[in-house]
mmCIF file of C-alpha atoms and ligand atoms in Angstrom:
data_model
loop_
_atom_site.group_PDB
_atom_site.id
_atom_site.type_symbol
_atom_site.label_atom_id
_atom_site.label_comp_id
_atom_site.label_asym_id
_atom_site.label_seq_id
_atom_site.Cartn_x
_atom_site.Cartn_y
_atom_site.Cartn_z
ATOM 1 C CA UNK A 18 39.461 340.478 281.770
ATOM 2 C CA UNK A 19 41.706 336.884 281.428
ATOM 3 C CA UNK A 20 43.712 337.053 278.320
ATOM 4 C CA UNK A 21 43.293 335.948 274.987
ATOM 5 C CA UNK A 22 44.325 332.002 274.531
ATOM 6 C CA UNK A 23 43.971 330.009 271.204
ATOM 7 C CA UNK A 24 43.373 326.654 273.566
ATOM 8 C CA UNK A 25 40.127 328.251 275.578
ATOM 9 C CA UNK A 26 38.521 331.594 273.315
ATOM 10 C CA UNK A 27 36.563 331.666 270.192
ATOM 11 C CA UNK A 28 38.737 332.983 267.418
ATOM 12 C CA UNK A 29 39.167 333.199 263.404
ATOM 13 C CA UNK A 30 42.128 331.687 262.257
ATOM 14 C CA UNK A 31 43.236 332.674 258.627
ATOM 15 C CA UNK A 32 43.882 330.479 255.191
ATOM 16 C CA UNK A 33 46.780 331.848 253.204
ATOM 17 C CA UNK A 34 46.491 329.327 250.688
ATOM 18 C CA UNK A 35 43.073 330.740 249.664
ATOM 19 C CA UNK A 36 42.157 333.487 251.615
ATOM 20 C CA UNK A 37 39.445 331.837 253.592
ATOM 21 C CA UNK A 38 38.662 332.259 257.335
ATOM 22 C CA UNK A 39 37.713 329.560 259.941
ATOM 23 C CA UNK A 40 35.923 329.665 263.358
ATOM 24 C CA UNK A 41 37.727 328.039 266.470
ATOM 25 C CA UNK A 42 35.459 327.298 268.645
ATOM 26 C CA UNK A 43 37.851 325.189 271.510
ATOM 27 C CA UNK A 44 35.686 325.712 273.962
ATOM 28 C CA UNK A 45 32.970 323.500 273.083
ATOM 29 C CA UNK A 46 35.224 320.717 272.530
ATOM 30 C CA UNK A 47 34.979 320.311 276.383
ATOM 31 C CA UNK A 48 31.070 319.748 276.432
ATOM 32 C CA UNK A 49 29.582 316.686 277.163
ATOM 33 C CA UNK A 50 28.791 313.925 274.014
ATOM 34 C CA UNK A 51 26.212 311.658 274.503
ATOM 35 C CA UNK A 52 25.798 310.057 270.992
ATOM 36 C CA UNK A 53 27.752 307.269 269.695
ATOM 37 C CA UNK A 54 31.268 305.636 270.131
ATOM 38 C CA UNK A 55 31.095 302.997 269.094
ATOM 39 C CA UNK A 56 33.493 300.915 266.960
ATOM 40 C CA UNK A 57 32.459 299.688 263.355
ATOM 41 C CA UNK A 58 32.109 295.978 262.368
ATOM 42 C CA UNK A 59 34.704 295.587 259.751
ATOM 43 C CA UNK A 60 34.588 293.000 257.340
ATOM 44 C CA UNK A 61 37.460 291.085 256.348
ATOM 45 C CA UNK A 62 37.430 292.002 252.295
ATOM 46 C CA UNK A 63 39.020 288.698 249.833
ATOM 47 C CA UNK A 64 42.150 289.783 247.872
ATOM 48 C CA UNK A 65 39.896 289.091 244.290
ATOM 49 C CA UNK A 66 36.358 289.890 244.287
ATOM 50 C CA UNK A 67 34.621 288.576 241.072
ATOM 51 C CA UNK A 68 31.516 291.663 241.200
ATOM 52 C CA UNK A 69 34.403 294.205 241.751
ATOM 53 C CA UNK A 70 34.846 296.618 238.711
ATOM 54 C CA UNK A 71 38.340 297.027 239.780
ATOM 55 C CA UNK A 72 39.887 293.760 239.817
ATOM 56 C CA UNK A 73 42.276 291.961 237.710
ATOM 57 C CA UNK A 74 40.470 290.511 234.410
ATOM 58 C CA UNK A 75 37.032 291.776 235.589
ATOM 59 C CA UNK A 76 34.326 293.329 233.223
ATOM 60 C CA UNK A 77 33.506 296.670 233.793
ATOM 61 C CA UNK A 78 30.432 298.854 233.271
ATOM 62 C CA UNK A 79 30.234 298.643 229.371
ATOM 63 C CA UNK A 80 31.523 295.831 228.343
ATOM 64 C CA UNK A 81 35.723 296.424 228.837
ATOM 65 C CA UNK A 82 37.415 294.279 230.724
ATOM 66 C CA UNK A 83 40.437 294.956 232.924
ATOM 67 C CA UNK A 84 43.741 293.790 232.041
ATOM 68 C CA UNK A 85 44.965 290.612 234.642
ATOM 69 C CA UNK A 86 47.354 293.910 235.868
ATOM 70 C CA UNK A 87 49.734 292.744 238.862
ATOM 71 C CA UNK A 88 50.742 296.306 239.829
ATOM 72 C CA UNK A 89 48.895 299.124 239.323
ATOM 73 C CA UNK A 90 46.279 299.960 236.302
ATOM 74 C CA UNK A 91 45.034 302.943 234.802
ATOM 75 C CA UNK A 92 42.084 303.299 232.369
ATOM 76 C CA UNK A 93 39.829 306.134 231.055
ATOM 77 C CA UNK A 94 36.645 306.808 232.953
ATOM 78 C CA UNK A 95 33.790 305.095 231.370
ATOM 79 C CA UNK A 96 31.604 308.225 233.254
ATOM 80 C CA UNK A 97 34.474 310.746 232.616
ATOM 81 C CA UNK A 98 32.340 313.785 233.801
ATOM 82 C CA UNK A 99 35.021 315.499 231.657
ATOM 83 C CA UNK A 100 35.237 314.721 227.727
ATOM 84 C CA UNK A 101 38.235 315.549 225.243
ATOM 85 C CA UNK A 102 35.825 316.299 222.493
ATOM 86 C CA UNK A 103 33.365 318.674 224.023
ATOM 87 C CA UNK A 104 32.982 321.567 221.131
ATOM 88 C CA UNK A 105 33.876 325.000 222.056
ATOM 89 C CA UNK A 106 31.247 327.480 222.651
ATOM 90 C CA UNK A 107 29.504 330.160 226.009
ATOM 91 C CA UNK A 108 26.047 330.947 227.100
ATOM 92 C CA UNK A 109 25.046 333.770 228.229
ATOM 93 C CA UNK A 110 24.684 337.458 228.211
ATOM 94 C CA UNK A 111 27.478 338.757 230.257
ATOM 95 C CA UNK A 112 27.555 339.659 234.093
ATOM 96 C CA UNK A 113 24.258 337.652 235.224
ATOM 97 C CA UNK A 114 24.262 334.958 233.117
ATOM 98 C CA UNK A 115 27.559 332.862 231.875
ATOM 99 C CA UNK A 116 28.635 329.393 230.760
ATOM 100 C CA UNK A 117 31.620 328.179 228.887
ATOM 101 C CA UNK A 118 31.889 324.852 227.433
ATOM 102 C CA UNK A 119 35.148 322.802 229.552
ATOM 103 C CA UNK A 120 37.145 319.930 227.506
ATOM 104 C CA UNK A 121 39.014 317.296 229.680
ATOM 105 C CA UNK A 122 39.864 313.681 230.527
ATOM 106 C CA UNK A 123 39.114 311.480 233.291
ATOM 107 C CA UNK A 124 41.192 308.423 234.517
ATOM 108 C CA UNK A 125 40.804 305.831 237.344
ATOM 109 C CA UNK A 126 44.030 304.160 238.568
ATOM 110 C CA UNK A 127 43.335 300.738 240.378
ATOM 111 C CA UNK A 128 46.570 301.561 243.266
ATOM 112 C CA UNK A 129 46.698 297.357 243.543
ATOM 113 C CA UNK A 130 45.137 294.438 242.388
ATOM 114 C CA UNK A 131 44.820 293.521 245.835
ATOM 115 C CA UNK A 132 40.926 294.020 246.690
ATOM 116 C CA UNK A 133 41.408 293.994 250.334
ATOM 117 C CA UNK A 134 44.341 296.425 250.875
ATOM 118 C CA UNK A 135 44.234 300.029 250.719
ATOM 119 C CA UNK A 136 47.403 302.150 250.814
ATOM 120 C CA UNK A 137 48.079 302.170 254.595
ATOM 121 C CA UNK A 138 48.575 298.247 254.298
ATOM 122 C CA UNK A 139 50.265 298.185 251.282
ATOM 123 C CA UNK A 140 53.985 298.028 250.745
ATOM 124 C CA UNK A 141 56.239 300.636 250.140
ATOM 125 C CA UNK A 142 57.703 299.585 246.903
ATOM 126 C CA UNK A 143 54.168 299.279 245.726
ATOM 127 C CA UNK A 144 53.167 302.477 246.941
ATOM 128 C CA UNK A 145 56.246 303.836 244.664
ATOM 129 C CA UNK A 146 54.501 302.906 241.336
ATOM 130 C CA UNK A 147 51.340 304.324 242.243
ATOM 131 C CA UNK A 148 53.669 308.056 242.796
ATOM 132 C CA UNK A 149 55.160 306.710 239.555
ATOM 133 C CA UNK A 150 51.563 306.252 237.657
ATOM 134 C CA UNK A 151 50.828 310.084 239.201
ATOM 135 C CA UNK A 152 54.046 311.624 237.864
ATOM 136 C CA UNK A 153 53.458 309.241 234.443
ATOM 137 C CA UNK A 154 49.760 310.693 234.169
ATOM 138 C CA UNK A 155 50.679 314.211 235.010
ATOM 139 C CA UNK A 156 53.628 314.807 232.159
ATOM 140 C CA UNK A 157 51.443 312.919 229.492
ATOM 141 C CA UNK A 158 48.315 314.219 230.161
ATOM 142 C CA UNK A 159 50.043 318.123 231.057
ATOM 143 C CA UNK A 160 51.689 317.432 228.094
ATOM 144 C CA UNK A 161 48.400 317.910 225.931
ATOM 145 C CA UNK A 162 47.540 321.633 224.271
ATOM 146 C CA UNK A 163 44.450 321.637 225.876
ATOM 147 C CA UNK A 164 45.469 320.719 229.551
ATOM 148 C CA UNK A 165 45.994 323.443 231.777
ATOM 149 C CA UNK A 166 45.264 321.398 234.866
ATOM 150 C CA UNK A 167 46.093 317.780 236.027
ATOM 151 C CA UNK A 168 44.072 316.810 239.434
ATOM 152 C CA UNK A 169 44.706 313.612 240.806
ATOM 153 C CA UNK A 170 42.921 312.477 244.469
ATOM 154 C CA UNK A 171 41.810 310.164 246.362
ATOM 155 C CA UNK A 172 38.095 309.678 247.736
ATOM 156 C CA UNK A 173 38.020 306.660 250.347
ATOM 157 C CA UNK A 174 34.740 305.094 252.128
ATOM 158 C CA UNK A 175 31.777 304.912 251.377
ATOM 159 C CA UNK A 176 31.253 307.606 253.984
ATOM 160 C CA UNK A 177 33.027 310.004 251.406
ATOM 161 C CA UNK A 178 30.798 308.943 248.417
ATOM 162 C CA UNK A 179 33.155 306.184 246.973
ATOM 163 C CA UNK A 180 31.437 303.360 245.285
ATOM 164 C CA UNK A 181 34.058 300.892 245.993
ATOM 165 C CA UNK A 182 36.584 299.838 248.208
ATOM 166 C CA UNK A 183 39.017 298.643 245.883
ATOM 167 C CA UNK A 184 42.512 300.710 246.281
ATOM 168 C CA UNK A 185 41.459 303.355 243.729
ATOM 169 C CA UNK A 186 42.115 306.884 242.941
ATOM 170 C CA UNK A 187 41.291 309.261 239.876
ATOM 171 C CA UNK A 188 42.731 311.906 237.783
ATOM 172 C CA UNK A 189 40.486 315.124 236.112
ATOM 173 C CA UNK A 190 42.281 316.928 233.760
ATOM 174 C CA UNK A 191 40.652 320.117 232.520
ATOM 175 C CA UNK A 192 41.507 322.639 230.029
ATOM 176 C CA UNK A 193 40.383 325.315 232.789
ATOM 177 C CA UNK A 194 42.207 325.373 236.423
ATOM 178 C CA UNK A 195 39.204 324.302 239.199
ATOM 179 C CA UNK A 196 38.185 326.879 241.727
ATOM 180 C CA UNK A 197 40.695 325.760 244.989
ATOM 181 C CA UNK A 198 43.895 325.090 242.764
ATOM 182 C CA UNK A 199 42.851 328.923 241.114
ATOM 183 C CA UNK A 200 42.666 330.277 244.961
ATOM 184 C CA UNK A 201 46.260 328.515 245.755
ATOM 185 C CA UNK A 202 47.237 329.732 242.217
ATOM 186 C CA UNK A 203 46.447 333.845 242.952
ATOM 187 C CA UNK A 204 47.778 333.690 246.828
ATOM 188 C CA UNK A 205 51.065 331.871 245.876
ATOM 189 C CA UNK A 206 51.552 334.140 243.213
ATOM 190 C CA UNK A 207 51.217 337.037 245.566
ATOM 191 C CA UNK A 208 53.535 335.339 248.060
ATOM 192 C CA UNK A 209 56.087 334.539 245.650
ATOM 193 C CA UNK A 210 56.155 337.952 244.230
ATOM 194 C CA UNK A 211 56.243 339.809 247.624
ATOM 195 C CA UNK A 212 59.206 337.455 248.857
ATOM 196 C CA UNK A 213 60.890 336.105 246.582
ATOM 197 C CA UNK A 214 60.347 332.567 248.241
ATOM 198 C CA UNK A 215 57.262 330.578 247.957
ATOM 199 C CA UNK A 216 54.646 330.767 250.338
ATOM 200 C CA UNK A 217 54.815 326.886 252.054
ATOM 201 C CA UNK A 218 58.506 326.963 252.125
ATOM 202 C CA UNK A 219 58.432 329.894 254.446
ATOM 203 C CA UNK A 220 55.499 328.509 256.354
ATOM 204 C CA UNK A 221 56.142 325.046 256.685
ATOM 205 C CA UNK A 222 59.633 326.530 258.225
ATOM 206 C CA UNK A 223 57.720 328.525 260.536
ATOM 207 C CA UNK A 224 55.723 324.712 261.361
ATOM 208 C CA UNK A 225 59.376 323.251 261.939
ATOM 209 C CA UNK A 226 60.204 324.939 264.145
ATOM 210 C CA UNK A 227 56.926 325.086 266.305
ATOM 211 C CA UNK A 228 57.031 321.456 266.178
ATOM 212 C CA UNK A 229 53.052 321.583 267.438
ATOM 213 C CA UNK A 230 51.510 320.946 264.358
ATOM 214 C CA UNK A 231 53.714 318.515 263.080
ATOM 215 C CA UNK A 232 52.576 314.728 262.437
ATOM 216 C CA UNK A 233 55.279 312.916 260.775
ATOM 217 C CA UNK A 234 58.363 313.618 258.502
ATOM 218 C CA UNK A 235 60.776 311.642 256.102
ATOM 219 C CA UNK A 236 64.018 313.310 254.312
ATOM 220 C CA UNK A 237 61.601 315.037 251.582
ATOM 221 C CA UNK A 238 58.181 315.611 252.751
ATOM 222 C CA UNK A 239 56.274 316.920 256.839
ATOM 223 C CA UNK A 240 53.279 316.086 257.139
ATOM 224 C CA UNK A 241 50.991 318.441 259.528
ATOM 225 C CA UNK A 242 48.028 319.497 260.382
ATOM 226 C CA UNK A 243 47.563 323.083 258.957
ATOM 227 C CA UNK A 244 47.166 326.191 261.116
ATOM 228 C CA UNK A 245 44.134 326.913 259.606
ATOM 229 C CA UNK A 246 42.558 323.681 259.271
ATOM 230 C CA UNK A 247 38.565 322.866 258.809
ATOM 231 C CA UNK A 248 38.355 319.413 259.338
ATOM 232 C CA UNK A 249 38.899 317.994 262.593
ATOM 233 C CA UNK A 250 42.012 315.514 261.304
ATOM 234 C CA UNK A 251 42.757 317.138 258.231
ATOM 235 C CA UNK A 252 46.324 317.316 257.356
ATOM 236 C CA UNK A 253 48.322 318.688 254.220
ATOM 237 C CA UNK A 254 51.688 316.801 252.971
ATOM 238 C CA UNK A 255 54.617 319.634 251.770
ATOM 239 C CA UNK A 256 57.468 318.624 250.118
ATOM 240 C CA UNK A 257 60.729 320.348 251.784
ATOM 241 C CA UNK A 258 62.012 321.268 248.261
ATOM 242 C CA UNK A 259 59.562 324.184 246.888
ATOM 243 C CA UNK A 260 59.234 321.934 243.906
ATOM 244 C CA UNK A 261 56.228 322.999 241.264
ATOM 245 C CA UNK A 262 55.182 319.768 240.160
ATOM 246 C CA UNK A 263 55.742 315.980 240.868
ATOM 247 C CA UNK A 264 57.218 316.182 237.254
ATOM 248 C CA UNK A 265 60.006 317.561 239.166
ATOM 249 C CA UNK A 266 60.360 315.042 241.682
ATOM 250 C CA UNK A 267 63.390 312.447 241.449
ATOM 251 C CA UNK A 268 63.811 308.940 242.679
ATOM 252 C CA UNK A 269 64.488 309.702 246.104
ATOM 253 C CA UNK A 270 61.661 312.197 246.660
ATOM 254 C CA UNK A 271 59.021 309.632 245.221
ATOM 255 C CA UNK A 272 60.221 306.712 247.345
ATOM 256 C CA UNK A 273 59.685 309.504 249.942
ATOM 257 C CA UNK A 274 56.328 310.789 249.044
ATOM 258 C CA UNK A 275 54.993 306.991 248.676
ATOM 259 C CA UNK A 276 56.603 306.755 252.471
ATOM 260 C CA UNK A 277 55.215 309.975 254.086
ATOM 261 C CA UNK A 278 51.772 308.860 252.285
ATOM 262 C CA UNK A 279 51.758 305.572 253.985
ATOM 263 C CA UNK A 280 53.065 306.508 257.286
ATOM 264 C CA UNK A 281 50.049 309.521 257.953
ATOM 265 C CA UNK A 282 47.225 307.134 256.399
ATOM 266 C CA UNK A 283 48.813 304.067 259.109
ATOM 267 C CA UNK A 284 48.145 307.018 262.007
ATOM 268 C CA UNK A 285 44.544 308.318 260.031
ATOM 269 C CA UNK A 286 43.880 304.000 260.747
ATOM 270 C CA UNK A 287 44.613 303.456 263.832
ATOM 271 C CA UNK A 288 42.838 306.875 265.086
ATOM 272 C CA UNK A 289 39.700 304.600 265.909
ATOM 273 C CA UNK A 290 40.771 301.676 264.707
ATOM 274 C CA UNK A 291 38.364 301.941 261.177
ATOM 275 C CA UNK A 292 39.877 302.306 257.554
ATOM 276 C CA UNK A 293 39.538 306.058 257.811
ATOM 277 C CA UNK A 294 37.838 307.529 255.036
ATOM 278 C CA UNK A 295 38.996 310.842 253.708
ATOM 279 C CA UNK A 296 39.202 312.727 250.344
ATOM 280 C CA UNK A 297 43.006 313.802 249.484
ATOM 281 C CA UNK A 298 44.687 315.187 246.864
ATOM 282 C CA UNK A 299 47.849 316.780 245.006
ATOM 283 C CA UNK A 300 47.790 320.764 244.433
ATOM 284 C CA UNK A 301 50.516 321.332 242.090
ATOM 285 C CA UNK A 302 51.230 324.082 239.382
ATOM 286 C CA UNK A 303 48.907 324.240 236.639
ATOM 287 C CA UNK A 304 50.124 322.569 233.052
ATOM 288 C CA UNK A 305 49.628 325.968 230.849
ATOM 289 C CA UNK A 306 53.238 325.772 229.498
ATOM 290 C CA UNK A 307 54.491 328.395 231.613
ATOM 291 C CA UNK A 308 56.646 327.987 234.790
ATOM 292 C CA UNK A 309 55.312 328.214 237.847
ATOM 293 C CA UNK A 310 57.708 328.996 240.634
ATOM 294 C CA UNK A 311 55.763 330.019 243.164
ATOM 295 C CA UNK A 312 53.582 326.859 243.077
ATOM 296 C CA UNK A 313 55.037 324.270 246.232
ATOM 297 C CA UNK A 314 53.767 320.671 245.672
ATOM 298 C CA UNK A 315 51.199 319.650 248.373
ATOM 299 C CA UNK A 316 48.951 317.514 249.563
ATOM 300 C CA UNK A 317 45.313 317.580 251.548
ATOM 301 C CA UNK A 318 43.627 314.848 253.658
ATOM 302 C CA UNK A 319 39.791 316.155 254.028
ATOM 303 C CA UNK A 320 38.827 313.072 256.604
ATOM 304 C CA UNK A 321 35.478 313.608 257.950
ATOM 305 C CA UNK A 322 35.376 311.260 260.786
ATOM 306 C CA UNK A 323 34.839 313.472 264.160
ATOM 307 C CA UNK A 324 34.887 311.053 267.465
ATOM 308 C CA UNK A 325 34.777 307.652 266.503
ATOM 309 C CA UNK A 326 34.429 305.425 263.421
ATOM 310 C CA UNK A 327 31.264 306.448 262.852
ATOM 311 C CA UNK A 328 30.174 310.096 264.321
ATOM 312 C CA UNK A 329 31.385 312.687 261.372
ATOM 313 C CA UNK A 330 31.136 316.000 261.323
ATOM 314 C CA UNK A 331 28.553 317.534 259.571
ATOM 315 C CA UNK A 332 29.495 320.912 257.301
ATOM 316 C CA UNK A 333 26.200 322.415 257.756
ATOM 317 C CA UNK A 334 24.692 325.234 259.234
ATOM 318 C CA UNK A 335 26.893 328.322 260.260
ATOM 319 C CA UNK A 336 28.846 326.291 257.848
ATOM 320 C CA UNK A 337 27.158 326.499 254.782
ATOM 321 C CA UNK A 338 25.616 329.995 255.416
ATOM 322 C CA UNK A 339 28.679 331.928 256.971
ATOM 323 C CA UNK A 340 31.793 329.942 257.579
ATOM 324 C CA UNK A 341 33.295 326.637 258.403
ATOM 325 C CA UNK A 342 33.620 326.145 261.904
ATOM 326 C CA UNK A 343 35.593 323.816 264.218
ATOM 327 C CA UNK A 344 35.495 322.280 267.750
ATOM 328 C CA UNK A 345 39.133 320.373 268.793
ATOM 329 C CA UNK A 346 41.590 322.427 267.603
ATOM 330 C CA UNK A 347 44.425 321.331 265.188
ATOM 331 C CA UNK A 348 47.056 321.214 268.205
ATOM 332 C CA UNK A 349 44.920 318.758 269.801
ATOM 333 C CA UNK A 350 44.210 316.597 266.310
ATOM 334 C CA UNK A 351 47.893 316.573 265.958
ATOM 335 C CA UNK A 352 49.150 315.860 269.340
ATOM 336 C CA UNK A 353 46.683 312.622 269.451
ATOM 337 C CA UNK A 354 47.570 311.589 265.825
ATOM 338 C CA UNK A 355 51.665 311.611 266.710
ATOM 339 C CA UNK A 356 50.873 309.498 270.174
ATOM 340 C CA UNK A 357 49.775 306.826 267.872
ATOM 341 C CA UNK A 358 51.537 303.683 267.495
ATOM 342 C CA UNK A 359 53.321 304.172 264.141
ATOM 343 C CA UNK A 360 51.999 300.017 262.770
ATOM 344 C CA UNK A 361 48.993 299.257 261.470
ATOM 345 C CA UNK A 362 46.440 297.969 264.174
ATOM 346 C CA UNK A 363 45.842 294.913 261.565
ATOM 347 C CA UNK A 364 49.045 294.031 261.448
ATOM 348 C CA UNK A 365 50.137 294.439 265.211
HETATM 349 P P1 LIG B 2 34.594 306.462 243.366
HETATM 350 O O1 LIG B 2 35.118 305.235 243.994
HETATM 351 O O2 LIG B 2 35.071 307.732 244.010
HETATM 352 O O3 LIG B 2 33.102 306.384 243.300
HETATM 353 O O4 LIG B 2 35.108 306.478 241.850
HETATM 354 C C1 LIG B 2 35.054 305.372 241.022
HETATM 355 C C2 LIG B 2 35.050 305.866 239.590
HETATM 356 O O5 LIG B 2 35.032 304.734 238.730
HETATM 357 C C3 LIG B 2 33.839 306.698 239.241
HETATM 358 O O6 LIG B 2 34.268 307.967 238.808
HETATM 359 C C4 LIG B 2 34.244 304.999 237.604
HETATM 360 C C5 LIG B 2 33.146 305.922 238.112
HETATM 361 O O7 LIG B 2 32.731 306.795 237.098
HETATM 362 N N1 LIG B 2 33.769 303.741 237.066
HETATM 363 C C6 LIG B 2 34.177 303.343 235.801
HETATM 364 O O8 LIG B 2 34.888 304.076 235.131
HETATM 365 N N2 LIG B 2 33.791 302.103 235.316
HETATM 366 C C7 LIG B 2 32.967 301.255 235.990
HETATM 367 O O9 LIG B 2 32.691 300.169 235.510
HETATM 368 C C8 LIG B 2 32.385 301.658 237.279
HETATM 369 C C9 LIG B 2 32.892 302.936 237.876
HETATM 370 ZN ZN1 LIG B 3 46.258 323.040 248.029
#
């Protein structure tokens, strides 16, 4: 019998976060691919698009018009799939049936007026007031009695389901804490109350000093690619401070999260050369009034591109009927996203 190696056997590899497993399958990452490689047309965007909901002075769906903003630009969702006013009230009969009615807010937050940039080719300082809006939008919208939980993210390309590629991100904030942050919530608390330390601070030390996971790193934040991660370049962003929230955060450790931010999307870029779609997010402690410290501040990249700019992997299957399952392993993902050159390939 040959021993057990992560880089050649089949094996589970745990979630702490939320208690999920993952198949490794590194193995078949050696078999032969005969689809496509190919490298996507990309179209040279203008800086102002007059049909672009997004940009300066344009009308949006409904009638409002956007201010002529210069930096960034926040309005309320004219879909919120959330609303403030929603009356209280259930369905339902108990175990088999059950609904409960959820009050919230949706925003959108235009990251530039730029039309043609997205945050990898943007500069720093402007990447600072977008990590200004987020710490802005979390306080004031925390702030309100029937907030419990502030989500802000990302969803880039049209691959990912985003209707525009305008620098964009949104904010849901729900009376209710969502399903993953409500995982994170119940493991952290364990961790926390079993050590005394939170559960990323002891883990991304472990990652530190490993070094094989890690992507890139500024004074405040690491970026890596988890342990336990599904999707093939999916990375998480820890702050090195167990901070809670980004309510927390001072000016140094913004200028640093708009840095660490910019530096893994440049790598995520010039992977295959494509503006590489992903969804990403903040997990941070919920806004129920209490303190919460065993939540640590994070972030996730969910890219789904899998070979090229346009092959992606598909989360079906074994996936959707027993658990996720992946081929490269997150050593490999990480040791070819830190070989990267660290500029843009646009502006090189
Ligand atoms: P995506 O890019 O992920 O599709 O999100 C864009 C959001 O912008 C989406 O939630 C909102 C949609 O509801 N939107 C407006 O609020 N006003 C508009 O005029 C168009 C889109
Ligand atoms: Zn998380």
């Amino acid at each position: 019998m040959t021993t057990f190696n992560m880089e050649d056997h089949s094996h589970r590899r745990f979630n702490p976060l939320t208690g999920d497993w993952i198949l490794v399958s590194p193995h078949r990452a050696k078999r032969p691919w005969q689809g496509q490689v190919e490298k996507m047309q990309e179209t040279q965007r203008p800086a102002y698009d007059p049909a672009c909901y997004l940009c300066p002075g344009n009308e949006r769906a409904g009638g409002l018009k956007n201010l002529d903003y210069t930096g960034t630009f926040v309005f309320t969702n004219d879909f919120s799939a959330l609303l403030a006013d929603a009356p209280d009230g259930h369905d339902g009969d108990g175990d088999l049936f059950r609904a409960e009615s959820e009050r919230g807010i949706c925003k959108v937050i235009c990251f530039s007026p730029r039309h043609d940039l997205t945050i990898p080719e943007m500069e720093l300082a402007d990447i600072r007031r977008v990590v200004d809006v987020w710490q802005h939008e979390y306080t004031e919208l925390g702030n309100k009695d029937f907030i419990n939980y502030v989500q802000i993210f990302e969803n880039k390309g049209s691959i990912m389901g985003c209707s525009n590629p305008h620098p964009h991100g949104q904010i849901w904030a729900s009376s209710l804490i969502p399903n993953e942050p409500q995982k994170e919530a119940v493991r952290q608390g364990e961790y926390f109350a079993t050590h005394g330390r939170t559960l990323l601070s002891d883990y991304l030390a472990r990652e530190r000093a490993l070094t094989t996971r890690l992507l890139v790193e500024n004074e405040h934040f690491t970026a890596l690619a988890p342990y336990w991660a599904t999707w093939p370049f999916e990375a998480m962003i820890i702050s090195r401070r167990p901070t809670a929230h980004i309510g927390l955060m001072n000016d140094a450790e913004k200028t640093a999260l708009a840095d660490i931010y910019r530096r893994l999307t440049i790598l995520y870029d010039n992977l295959f050369e494509v503006s590489f779609p992903y969804s990403a997010g903040i997990h941070q402690a919920p806004t129920d009034g209490h303190e919460h410290p065993e939540w640590h501040f994070h972030l996730h990249f969910y890219p789904p591109l899998l070979r090229s700019a346009t092959v992606k992997k598909f989360m079906v299957g074994y996936e959707m009927l027993a658990n996720p399952q992946r081929d490269i392993t997150p050593e490999t993902a990480a040791a070819r996203l830190r070989a990267l050159p660290t500029v843009h390939y646009r502006q090189r």
